[in-house]
PDB file of C-alpha atoms and ligand atoms in Angstrom:
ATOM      1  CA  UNK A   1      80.601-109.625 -27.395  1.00  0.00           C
ATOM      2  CA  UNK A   2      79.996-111.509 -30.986  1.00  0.00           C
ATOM      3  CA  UNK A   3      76.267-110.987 -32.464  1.00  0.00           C
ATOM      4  CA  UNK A   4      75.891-114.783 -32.537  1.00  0.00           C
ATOM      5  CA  UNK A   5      76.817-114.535 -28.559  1.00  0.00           C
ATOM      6  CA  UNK A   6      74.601-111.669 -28.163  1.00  0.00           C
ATOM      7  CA  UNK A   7      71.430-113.753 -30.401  1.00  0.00           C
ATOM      8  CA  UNK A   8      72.025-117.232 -27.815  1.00  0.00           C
ATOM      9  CA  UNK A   9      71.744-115.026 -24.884  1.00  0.00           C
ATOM     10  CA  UNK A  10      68.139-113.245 -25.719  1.00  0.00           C
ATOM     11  CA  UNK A  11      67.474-117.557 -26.901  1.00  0.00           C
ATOM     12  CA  UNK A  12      68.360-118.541 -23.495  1.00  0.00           C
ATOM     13  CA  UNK A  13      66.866-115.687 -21.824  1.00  0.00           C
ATOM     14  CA  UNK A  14      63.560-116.085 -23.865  1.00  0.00           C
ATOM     15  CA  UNK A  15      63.651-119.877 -23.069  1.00  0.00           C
ATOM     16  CA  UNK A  16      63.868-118.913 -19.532  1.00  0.00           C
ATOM     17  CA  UNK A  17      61.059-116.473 -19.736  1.00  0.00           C
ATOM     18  CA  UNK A  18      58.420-118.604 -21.418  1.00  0.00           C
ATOM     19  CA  UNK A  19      58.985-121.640 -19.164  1.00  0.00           C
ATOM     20  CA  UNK A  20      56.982-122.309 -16.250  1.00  0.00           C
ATOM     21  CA  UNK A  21      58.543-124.467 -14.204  1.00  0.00           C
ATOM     22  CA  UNK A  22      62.701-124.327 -14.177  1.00  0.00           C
ATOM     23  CA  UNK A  23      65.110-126.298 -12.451  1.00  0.00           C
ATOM     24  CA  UNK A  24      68.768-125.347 -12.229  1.00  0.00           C
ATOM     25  CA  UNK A  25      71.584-127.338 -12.058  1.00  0.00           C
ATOM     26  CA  UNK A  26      75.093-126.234 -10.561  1.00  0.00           C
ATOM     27  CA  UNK A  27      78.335-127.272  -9.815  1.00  0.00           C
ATOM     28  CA  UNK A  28      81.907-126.350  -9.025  1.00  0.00           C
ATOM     29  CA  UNK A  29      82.264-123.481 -12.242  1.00  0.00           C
ATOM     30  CA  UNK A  30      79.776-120.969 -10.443  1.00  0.00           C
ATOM     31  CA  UNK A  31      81.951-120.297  -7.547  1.00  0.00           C
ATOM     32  CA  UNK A  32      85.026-120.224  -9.055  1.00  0.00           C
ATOM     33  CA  UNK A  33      85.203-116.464  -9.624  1.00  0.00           C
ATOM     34  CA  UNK A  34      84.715-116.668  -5.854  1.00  0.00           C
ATOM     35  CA  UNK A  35      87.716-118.048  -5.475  1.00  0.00           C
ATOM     36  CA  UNK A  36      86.746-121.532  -4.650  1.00  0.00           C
ATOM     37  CA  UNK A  37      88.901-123.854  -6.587  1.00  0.00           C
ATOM     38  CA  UNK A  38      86.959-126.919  -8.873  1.00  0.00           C
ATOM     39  CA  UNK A  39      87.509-130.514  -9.076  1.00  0.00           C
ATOM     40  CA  UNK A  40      88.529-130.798 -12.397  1.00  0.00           C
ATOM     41  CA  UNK A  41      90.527-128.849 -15.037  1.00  0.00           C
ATOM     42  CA  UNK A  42      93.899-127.798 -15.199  1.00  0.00           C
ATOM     43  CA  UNK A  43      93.848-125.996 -11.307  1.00  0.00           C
ATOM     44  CA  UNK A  44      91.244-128.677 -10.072  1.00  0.00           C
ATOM     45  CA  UNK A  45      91.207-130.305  -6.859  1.00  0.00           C
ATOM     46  CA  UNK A  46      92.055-133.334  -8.179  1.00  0.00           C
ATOM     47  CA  UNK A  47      94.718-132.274  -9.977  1.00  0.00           C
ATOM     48  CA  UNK A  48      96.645-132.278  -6.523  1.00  0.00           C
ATOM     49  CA  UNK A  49      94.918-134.669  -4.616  1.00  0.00           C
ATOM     50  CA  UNK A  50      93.548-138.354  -5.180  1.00  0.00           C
ATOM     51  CA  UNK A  51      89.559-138.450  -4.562  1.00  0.00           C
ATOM     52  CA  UNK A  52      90.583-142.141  -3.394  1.00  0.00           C
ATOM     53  CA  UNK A  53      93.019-140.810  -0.402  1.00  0.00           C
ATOM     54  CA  UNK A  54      90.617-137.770   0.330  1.00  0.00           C
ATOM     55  CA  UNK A  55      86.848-138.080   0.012  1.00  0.00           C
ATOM     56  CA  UNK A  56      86.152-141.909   0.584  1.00  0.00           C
ATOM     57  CA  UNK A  57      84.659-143.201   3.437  1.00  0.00           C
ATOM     58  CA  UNK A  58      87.608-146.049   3.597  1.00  0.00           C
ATOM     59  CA  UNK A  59      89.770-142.741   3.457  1.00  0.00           C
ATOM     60  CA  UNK A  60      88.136-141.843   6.413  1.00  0.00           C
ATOM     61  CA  UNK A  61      88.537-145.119   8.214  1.00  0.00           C
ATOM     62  CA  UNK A  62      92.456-145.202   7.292  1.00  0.00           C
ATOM     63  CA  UNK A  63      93.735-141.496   8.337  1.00  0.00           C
ATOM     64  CA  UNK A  64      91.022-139.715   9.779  1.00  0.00           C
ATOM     65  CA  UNK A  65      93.103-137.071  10.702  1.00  0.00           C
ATOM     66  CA  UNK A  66      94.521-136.656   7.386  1.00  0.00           C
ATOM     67  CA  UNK A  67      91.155-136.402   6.032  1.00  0.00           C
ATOM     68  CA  UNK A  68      89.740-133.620   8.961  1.00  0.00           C
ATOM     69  CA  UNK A  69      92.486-131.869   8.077  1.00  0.00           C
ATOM     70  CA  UNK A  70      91.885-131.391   4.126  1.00  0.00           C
ATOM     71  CA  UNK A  71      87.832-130.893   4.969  1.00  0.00           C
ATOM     72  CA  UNK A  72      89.362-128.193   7.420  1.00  0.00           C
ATOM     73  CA  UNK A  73      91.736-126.054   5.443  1.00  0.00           C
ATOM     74  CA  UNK A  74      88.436-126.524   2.508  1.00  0.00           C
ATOM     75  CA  UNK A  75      86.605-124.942   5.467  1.00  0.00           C
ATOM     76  CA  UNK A  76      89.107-122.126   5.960  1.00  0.00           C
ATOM     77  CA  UNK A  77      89.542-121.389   2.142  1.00  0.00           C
ATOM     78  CA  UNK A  78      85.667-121.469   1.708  1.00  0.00           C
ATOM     79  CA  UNK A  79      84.890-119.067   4.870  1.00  0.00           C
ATOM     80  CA  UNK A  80      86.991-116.571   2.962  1.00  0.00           C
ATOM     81  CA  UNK A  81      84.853-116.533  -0.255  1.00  0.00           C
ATOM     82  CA  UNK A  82      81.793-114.513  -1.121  1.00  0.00           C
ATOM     83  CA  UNK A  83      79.200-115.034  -3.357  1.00  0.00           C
ATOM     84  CA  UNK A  84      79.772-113.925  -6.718  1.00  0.00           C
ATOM     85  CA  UNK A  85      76.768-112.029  -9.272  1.00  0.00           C
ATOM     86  CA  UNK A  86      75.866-115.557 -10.678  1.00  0.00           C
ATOM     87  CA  UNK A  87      75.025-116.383  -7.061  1.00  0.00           C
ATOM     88  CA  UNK A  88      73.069-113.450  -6.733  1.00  0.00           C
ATOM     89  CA  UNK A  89      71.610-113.581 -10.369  1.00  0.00           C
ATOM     90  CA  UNK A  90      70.263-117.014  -9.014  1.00  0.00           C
ATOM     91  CA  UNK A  91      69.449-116.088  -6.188  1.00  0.00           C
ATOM     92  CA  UNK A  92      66.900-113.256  -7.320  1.00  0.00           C
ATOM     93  CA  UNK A  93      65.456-115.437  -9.529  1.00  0.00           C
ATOM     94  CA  UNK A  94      64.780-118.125  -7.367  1.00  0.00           C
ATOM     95  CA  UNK A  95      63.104-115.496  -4.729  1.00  0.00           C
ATOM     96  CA  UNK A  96      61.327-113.393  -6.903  1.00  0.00           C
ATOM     97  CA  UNK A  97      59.766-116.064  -9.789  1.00  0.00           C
ATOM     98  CA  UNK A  98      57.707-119.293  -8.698  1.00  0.00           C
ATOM     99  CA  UNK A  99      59.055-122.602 -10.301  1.00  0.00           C
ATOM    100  CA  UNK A 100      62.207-122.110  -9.865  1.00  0.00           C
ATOM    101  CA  UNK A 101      63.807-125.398  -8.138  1.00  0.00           C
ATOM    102  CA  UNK A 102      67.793-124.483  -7.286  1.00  0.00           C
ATOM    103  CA  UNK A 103      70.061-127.746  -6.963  1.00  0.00           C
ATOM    104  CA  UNK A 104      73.625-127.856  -6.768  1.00  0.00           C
ATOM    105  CA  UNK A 105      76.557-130.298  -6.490  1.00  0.00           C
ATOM    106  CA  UNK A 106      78.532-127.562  -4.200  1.00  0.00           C
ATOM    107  CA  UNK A 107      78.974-127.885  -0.855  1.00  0.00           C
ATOM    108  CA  UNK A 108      80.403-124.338  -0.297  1.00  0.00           C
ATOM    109  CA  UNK A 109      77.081-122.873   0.601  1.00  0.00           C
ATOM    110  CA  UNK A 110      77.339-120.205  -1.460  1.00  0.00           C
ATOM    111  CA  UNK A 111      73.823-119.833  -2.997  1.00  0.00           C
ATOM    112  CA  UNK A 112      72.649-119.786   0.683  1.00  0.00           C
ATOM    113  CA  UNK A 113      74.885-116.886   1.176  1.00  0.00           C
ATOM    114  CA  UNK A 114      73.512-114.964  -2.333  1.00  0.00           C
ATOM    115  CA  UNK A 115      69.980-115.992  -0.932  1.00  0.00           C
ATOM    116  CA  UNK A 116      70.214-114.453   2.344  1.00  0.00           C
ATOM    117  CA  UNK A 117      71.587-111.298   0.875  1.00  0.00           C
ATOM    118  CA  UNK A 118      68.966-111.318  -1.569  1.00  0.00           C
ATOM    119  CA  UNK A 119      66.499-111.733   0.533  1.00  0.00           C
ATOM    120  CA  UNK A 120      67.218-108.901   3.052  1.00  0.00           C
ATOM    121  CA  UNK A 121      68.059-106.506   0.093  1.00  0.00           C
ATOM    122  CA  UNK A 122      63.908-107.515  -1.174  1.00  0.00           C
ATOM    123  CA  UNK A 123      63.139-106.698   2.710  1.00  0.00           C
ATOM    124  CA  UNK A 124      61.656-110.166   2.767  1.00  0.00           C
ATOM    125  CA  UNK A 125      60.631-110.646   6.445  1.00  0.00           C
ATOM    126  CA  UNK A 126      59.763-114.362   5.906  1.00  0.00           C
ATOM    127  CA  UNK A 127      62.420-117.362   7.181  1.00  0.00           C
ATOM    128  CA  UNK A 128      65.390-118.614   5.478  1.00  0.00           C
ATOM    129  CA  UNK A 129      64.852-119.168   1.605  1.00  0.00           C
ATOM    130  CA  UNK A 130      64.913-122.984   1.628  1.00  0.00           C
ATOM    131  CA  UNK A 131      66.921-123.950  -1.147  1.00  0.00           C
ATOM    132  CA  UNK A 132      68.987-125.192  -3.030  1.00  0.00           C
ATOM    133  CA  UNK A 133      68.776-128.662  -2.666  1.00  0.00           C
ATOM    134  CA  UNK A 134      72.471-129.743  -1.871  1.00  0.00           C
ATOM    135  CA  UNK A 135      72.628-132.964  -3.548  1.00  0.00           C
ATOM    136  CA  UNK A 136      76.133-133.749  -2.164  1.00  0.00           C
ATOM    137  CA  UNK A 137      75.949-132.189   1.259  1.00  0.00           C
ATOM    138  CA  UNK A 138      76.769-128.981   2.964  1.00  0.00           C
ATOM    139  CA  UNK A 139      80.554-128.511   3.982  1.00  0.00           C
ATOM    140  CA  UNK A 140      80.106-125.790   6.640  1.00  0.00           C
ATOM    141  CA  UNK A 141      78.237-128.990   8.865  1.00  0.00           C
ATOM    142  CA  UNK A 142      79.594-132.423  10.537  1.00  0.00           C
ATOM    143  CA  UNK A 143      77.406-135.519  11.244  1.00  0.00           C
ATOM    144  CA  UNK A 144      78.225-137.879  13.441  1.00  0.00           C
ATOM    145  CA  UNK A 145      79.343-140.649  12.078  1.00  0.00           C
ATOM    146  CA  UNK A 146      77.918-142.875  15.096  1.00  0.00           C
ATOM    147  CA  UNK A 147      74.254-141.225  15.838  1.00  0.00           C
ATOM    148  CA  UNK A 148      74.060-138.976  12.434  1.00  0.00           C
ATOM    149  CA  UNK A 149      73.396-135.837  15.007  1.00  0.00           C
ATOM    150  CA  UNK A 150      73.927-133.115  12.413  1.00  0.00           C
ATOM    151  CA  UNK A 151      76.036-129.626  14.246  1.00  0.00           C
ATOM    152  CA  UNK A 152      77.653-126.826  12.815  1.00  0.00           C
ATOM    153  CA  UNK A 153      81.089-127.445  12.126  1.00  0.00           C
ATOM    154  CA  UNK A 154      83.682-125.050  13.624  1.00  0.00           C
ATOM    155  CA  UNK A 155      87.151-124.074  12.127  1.00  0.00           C
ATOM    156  CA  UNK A 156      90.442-124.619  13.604  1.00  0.00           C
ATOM    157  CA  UNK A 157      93.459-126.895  12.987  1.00  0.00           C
ATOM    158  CA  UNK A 158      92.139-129.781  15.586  1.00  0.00           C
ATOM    159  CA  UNK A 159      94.541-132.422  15.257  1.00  0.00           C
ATOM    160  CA  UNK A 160      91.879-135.052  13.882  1.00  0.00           C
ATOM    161  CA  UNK A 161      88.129-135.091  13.767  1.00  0.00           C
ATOM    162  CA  UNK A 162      86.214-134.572  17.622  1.00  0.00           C
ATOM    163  CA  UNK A 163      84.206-136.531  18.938  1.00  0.00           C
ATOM    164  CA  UNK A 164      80.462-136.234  18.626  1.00  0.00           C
ATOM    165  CA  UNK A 165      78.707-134.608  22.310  1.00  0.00           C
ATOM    166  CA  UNK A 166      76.145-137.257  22.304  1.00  0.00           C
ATOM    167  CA  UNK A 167      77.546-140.276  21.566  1.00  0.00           C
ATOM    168  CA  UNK A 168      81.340-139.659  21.411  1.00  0.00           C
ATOM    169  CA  UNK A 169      81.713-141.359  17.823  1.00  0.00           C
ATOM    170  CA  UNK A 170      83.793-139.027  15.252  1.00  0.00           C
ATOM    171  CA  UNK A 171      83.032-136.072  13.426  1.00  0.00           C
ATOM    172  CA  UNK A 172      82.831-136.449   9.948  1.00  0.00           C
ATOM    173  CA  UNK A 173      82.156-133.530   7.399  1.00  0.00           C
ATOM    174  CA  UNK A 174      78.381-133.812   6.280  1.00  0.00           C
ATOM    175  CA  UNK A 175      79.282-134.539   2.166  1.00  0.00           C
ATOM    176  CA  UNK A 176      78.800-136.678   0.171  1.00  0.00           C
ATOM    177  CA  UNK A 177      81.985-139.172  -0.448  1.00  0.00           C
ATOM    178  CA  UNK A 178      82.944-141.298  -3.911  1.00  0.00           C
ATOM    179  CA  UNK A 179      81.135-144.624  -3.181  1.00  0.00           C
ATOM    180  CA  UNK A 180      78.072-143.184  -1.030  1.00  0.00           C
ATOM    181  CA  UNK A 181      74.722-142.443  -1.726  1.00  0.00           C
ATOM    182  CA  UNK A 182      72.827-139.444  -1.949  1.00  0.00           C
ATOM    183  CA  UNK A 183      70.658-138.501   0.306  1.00  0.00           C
ATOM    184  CA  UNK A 184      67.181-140.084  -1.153  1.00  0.00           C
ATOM    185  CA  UNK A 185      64.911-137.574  -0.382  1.00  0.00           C
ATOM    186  CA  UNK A 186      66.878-135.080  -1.257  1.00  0.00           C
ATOM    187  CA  UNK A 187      68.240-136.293  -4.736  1.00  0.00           C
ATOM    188  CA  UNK A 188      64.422-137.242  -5.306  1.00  0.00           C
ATOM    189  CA  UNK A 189      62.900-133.541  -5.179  1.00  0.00           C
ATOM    190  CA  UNK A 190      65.996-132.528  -7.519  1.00  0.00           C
ATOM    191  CA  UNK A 191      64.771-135.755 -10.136  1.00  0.00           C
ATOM    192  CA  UNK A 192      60.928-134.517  -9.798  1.00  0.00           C
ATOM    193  CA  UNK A 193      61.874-131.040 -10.392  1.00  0.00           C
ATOM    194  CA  UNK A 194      64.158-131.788 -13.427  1.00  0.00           C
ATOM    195  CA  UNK A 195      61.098-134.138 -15.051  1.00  0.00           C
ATOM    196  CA  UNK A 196      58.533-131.148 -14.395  1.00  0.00           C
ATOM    197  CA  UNK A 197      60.952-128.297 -15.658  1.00  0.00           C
ATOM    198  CA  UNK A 198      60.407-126.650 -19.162  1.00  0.00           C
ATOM    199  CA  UNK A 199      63.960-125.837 -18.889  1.00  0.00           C
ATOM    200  CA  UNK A 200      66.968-126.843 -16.983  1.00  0.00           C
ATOM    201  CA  UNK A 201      69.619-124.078 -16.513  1.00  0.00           C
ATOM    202  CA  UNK A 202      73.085-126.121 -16.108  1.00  0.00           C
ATOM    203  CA  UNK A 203      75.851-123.747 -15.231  1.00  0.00           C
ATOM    204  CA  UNK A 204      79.495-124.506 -14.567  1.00  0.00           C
ATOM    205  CA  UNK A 205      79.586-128.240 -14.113  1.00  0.00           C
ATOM    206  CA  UNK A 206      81.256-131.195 -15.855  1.00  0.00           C
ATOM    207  CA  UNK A 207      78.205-133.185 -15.890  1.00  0.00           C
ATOM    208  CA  UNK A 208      79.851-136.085 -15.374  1.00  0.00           C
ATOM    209  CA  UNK A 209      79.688-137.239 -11.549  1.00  0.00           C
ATOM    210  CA  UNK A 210      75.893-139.143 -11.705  1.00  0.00           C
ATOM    211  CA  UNK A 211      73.367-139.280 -10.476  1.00  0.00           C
ATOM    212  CA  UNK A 212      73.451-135.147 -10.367  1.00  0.00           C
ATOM    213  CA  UNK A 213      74.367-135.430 -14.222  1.00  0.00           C
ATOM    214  CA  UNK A 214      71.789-137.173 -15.007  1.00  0.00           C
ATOM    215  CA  UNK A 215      68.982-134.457 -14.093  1.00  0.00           C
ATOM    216  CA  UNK A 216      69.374-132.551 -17.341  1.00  0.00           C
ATOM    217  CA  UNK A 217      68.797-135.924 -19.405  1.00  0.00           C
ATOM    218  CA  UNK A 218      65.317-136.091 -17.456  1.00  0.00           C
ATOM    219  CA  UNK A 219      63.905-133.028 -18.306  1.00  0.00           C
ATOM    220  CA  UNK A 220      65.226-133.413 -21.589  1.00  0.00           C
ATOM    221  CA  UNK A 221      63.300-137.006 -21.612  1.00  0.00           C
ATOM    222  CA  UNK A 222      60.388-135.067 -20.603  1.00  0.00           C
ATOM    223  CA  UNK A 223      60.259-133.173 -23.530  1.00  0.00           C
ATOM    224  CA  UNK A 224      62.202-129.773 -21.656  1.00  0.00           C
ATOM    225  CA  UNK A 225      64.884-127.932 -23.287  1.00  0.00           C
ATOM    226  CA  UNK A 226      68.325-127.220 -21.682  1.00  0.00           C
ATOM    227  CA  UNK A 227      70.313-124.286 -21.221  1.00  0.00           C
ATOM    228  CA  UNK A 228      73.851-124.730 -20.388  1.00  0.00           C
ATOM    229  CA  UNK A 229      76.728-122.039 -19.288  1.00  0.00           C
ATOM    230  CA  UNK A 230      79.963-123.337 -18.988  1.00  0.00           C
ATOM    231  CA  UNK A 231      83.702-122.283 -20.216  1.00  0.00           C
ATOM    232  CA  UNK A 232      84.314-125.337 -22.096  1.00  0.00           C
ATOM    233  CA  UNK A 233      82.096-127.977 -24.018  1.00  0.00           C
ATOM    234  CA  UNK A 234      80.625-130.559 -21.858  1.00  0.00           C
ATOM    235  CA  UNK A 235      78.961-134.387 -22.699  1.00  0.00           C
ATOM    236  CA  UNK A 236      75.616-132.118 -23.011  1.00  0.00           C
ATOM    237  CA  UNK A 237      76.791-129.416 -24.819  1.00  0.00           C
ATOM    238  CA  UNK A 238      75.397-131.654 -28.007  1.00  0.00           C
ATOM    239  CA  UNK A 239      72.133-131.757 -26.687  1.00  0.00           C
ATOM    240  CA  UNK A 240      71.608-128.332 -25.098  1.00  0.00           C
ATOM    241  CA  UNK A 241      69.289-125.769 -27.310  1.00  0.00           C
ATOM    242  CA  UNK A 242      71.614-122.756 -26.212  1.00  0.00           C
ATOM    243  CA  UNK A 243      75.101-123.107 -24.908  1.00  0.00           C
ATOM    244  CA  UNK A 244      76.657-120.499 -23.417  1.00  0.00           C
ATOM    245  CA  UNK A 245      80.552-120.242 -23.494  1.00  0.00           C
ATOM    246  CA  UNK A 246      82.037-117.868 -20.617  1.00  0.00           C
ATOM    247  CA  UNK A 247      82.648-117.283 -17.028  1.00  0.00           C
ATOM    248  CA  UNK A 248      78.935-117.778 -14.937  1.00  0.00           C
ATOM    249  CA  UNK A 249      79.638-114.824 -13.103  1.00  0.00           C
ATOM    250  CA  UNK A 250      79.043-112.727 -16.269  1.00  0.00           C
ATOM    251  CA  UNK A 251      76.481-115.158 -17.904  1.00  0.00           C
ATOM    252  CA  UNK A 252      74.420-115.765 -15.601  1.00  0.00           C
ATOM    253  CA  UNK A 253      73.696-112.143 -14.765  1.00  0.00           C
ATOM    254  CA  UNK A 254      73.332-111.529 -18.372  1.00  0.00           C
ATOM    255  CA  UNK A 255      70.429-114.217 -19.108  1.00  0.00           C
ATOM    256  CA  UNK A 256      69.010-113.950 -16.293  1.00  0.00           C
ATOM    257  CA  UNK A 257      68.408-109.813 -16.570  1.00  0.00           C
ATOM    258  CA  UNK A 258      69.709-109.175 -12.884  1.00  0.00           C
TER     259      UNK A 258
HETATM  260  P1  OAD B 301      84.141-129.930 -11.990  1.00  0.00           P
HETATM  261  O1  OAD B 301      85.391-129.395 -11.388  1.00  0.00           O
HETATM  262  O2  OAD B 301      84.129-131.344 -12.465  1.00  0.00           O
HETATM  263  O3  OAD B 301      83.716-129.045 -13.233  1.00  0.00           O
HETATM  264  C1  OAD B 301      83.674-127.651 -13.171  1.00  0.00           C
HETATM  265  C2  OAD B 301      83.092-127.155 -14.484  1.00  0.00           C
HETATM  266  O4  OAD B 301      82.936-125.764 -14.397  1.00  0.00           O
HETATM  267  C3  OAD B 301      83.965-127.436 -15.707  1.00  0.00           C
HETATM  268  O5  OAD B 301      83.150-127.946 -16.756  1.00  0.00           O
HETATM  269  C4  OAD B 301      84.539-126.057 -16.070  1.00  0.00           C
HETATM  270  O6  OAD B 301      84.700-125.900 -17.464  1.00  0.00           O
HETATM  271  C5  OAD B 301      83.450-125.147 -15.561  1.00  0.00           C
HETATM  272  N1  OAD B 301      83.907-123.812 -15.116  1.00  0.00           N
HETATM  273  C6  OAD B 301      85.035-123.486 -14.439  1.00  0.00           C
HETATM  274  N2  OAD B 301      85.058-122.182 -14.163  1.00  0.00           N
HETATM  275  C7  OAD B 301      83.900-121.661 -14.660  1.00  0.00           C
HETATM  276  C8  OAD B 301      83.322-120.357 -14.687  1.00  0.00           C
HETATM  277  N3  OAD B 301      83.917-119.308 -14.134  1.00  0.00           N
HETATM  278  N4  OAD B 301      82.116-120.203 -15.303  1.00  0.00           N
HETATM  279  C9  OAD B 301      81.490-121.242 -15.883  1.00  0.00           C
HETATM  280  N5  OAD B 301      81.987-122.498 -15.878  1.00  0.00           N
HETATM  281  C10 OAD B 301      83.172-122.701 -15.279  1.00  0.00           C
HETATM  282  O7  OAD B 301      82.974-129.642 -10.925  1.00  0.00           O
HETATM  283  P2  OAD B 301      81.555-130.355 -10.804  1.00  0.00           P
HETATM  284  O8  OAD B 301      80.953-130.598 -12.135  1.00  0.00           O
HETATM  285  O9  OAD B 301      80.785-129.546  -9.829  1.00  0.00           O
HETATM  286  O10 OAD B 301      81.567-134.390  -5.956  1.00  0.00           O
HETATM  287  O11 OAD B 301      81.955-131.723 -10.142  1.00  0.00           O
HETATM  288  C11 OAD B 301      80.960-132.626  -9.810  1.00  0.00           C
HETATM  289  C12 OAD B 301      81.321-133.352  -8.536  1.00  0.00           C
HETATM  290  O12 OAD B 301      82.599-133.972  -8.682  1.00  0.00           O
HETATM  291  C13 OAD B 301      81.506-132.466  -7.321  1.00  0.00           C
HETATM  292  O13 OAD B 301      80.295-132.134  -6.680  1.00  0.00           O
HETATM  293  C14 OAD B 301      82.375-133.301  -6.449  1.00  0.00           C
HETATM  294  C15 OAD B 301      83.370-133.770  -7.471  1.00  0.00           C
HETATM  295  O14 OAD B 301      84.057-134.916  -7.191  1.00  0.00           O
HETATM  296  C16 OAD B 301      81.650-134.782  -4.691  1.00  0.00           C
HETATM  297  O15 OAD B 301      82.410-134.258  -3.898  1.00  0.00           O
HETATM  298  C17 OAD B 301      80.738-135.915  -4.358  1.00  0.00           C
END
């Protein structure tokens, strides 16, 4: 590791410190050391597949089945992956310091996984750390597309998506598709959070899919700092105090002294 790395880590990690209220943005970069390919990039999702054919609700409504059954192998791929230490790193610091608001654009469920494990390795008796906030949806759950019952999705190669128990409309995987809103309530606590943070920790995203990109711009309207960790430059990288070049998995850990 180069000094000048070396100086922008004990920057971010002092930035982190001193702050009193953080919020941290993810995205598809943290859990690719899992294993769980991104979106973009040379090996991203949509390198391979059209967003427009996959994850659009007129998708949906024109091949269902061909839909279920990308959601499904997503499922399989995902079930296969473990947290990685930026995860955990998170994770700790989310149980173990108040004012820490976790949000992520991931639907792999990941962080709930590091958070779990954290939690019974602190010997925390309590329930279920409730976060992060998962501003596009959670892929391990369907909702009916009919009666919006939310269930636990279950793996398999089902020829096309079941029908719901209650009312018998379809399955549908409980994310969030191009062209559909976010969850208001949910996209709400992440905007409050980022206008109270002193610092937002952005790690392995794009920032480019809005309105989730946009929560660094409010704390940095707010008169917060940002902190970003990614493996390229980004639109924010400009405005960030410290950015971090390098995998999450090894950053994260690193600035976060876990
Ligand atoms: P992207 O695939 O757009 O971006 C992943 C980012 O992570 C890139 O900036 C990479 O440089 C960076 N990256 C990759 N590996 C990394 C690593 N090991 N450590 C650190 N950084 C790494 O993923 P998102 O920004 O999450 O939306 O994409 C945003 C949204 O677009 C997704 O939530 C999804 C997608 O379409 C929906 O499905 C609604």
């Amino acid at each position: 590791m180069t000094t000048e790395n070396r100086e922008q880590i004990a920057h971010a990690t002092e930035l982190l410190a001193d702050a009193r209220q953080i919020v941290v943005l993810t995205g598809a970069g943290v859990s690719a050391e899992s294993g769980v390919p991104t979106f973009r990039g040379e090996r991203g999702l949509w390198r391979s597949y059209r967003p427009e054919e996959l994850a659009t609700p007129e998708a949906f409504q024109r091949d269902p089945a061909l839909v279920w059954a990308w959601y499904q192998w997503r499922r399989g791929l995902i079930a296969q992956c473990a947290p990685n230490p930026g995860h955990h790193a998170l994770a700790r610091l989310a149980l173990q310091r108040d004012g820490v608001t976790l949000v992520t654009q991931n639907v792999d469920g990941l962080h709930h996984r590091a958070a779990r494990e954290e939690a019974s390795r602190l010997g925390s008796a309590g329930p279920e750390p409730a976060f992060p906030l998962e501003v596009h949806g959670a892929i391990h759950r369907d909702r009916c597309s009919g009666c919006s019952r939310l269930t636990e999705a279950i793996p398999g190669d089902d020829p096309g998506p079941p029908g719901c128990a209650t009312c018998a409309a379809q399955l549908r995987p409980d994310v969030v598709w191009f062209g559909e809103a976010l969850d208001p309530d949910v996209i709400g606590a992440a905007q409050q959070a980022a206008l109270g943070a002193d610092v937002c920790l952005v790690a392995g995203t794009s920032a480019l899919v809005y309105p989730a990109a946009g929560l660094p711009e409010l704390t940095l309207q707010a008169g917060g700092t940002v902190v970003e960790v990614n493996l390229d430059a980004t639109p924010l990288t400009a405005r960030a105090t410290v950015s971090l070049h390098g995998p999450s998995g090894e950053l994260l850990p690193l600035i976060l002294g876990a």
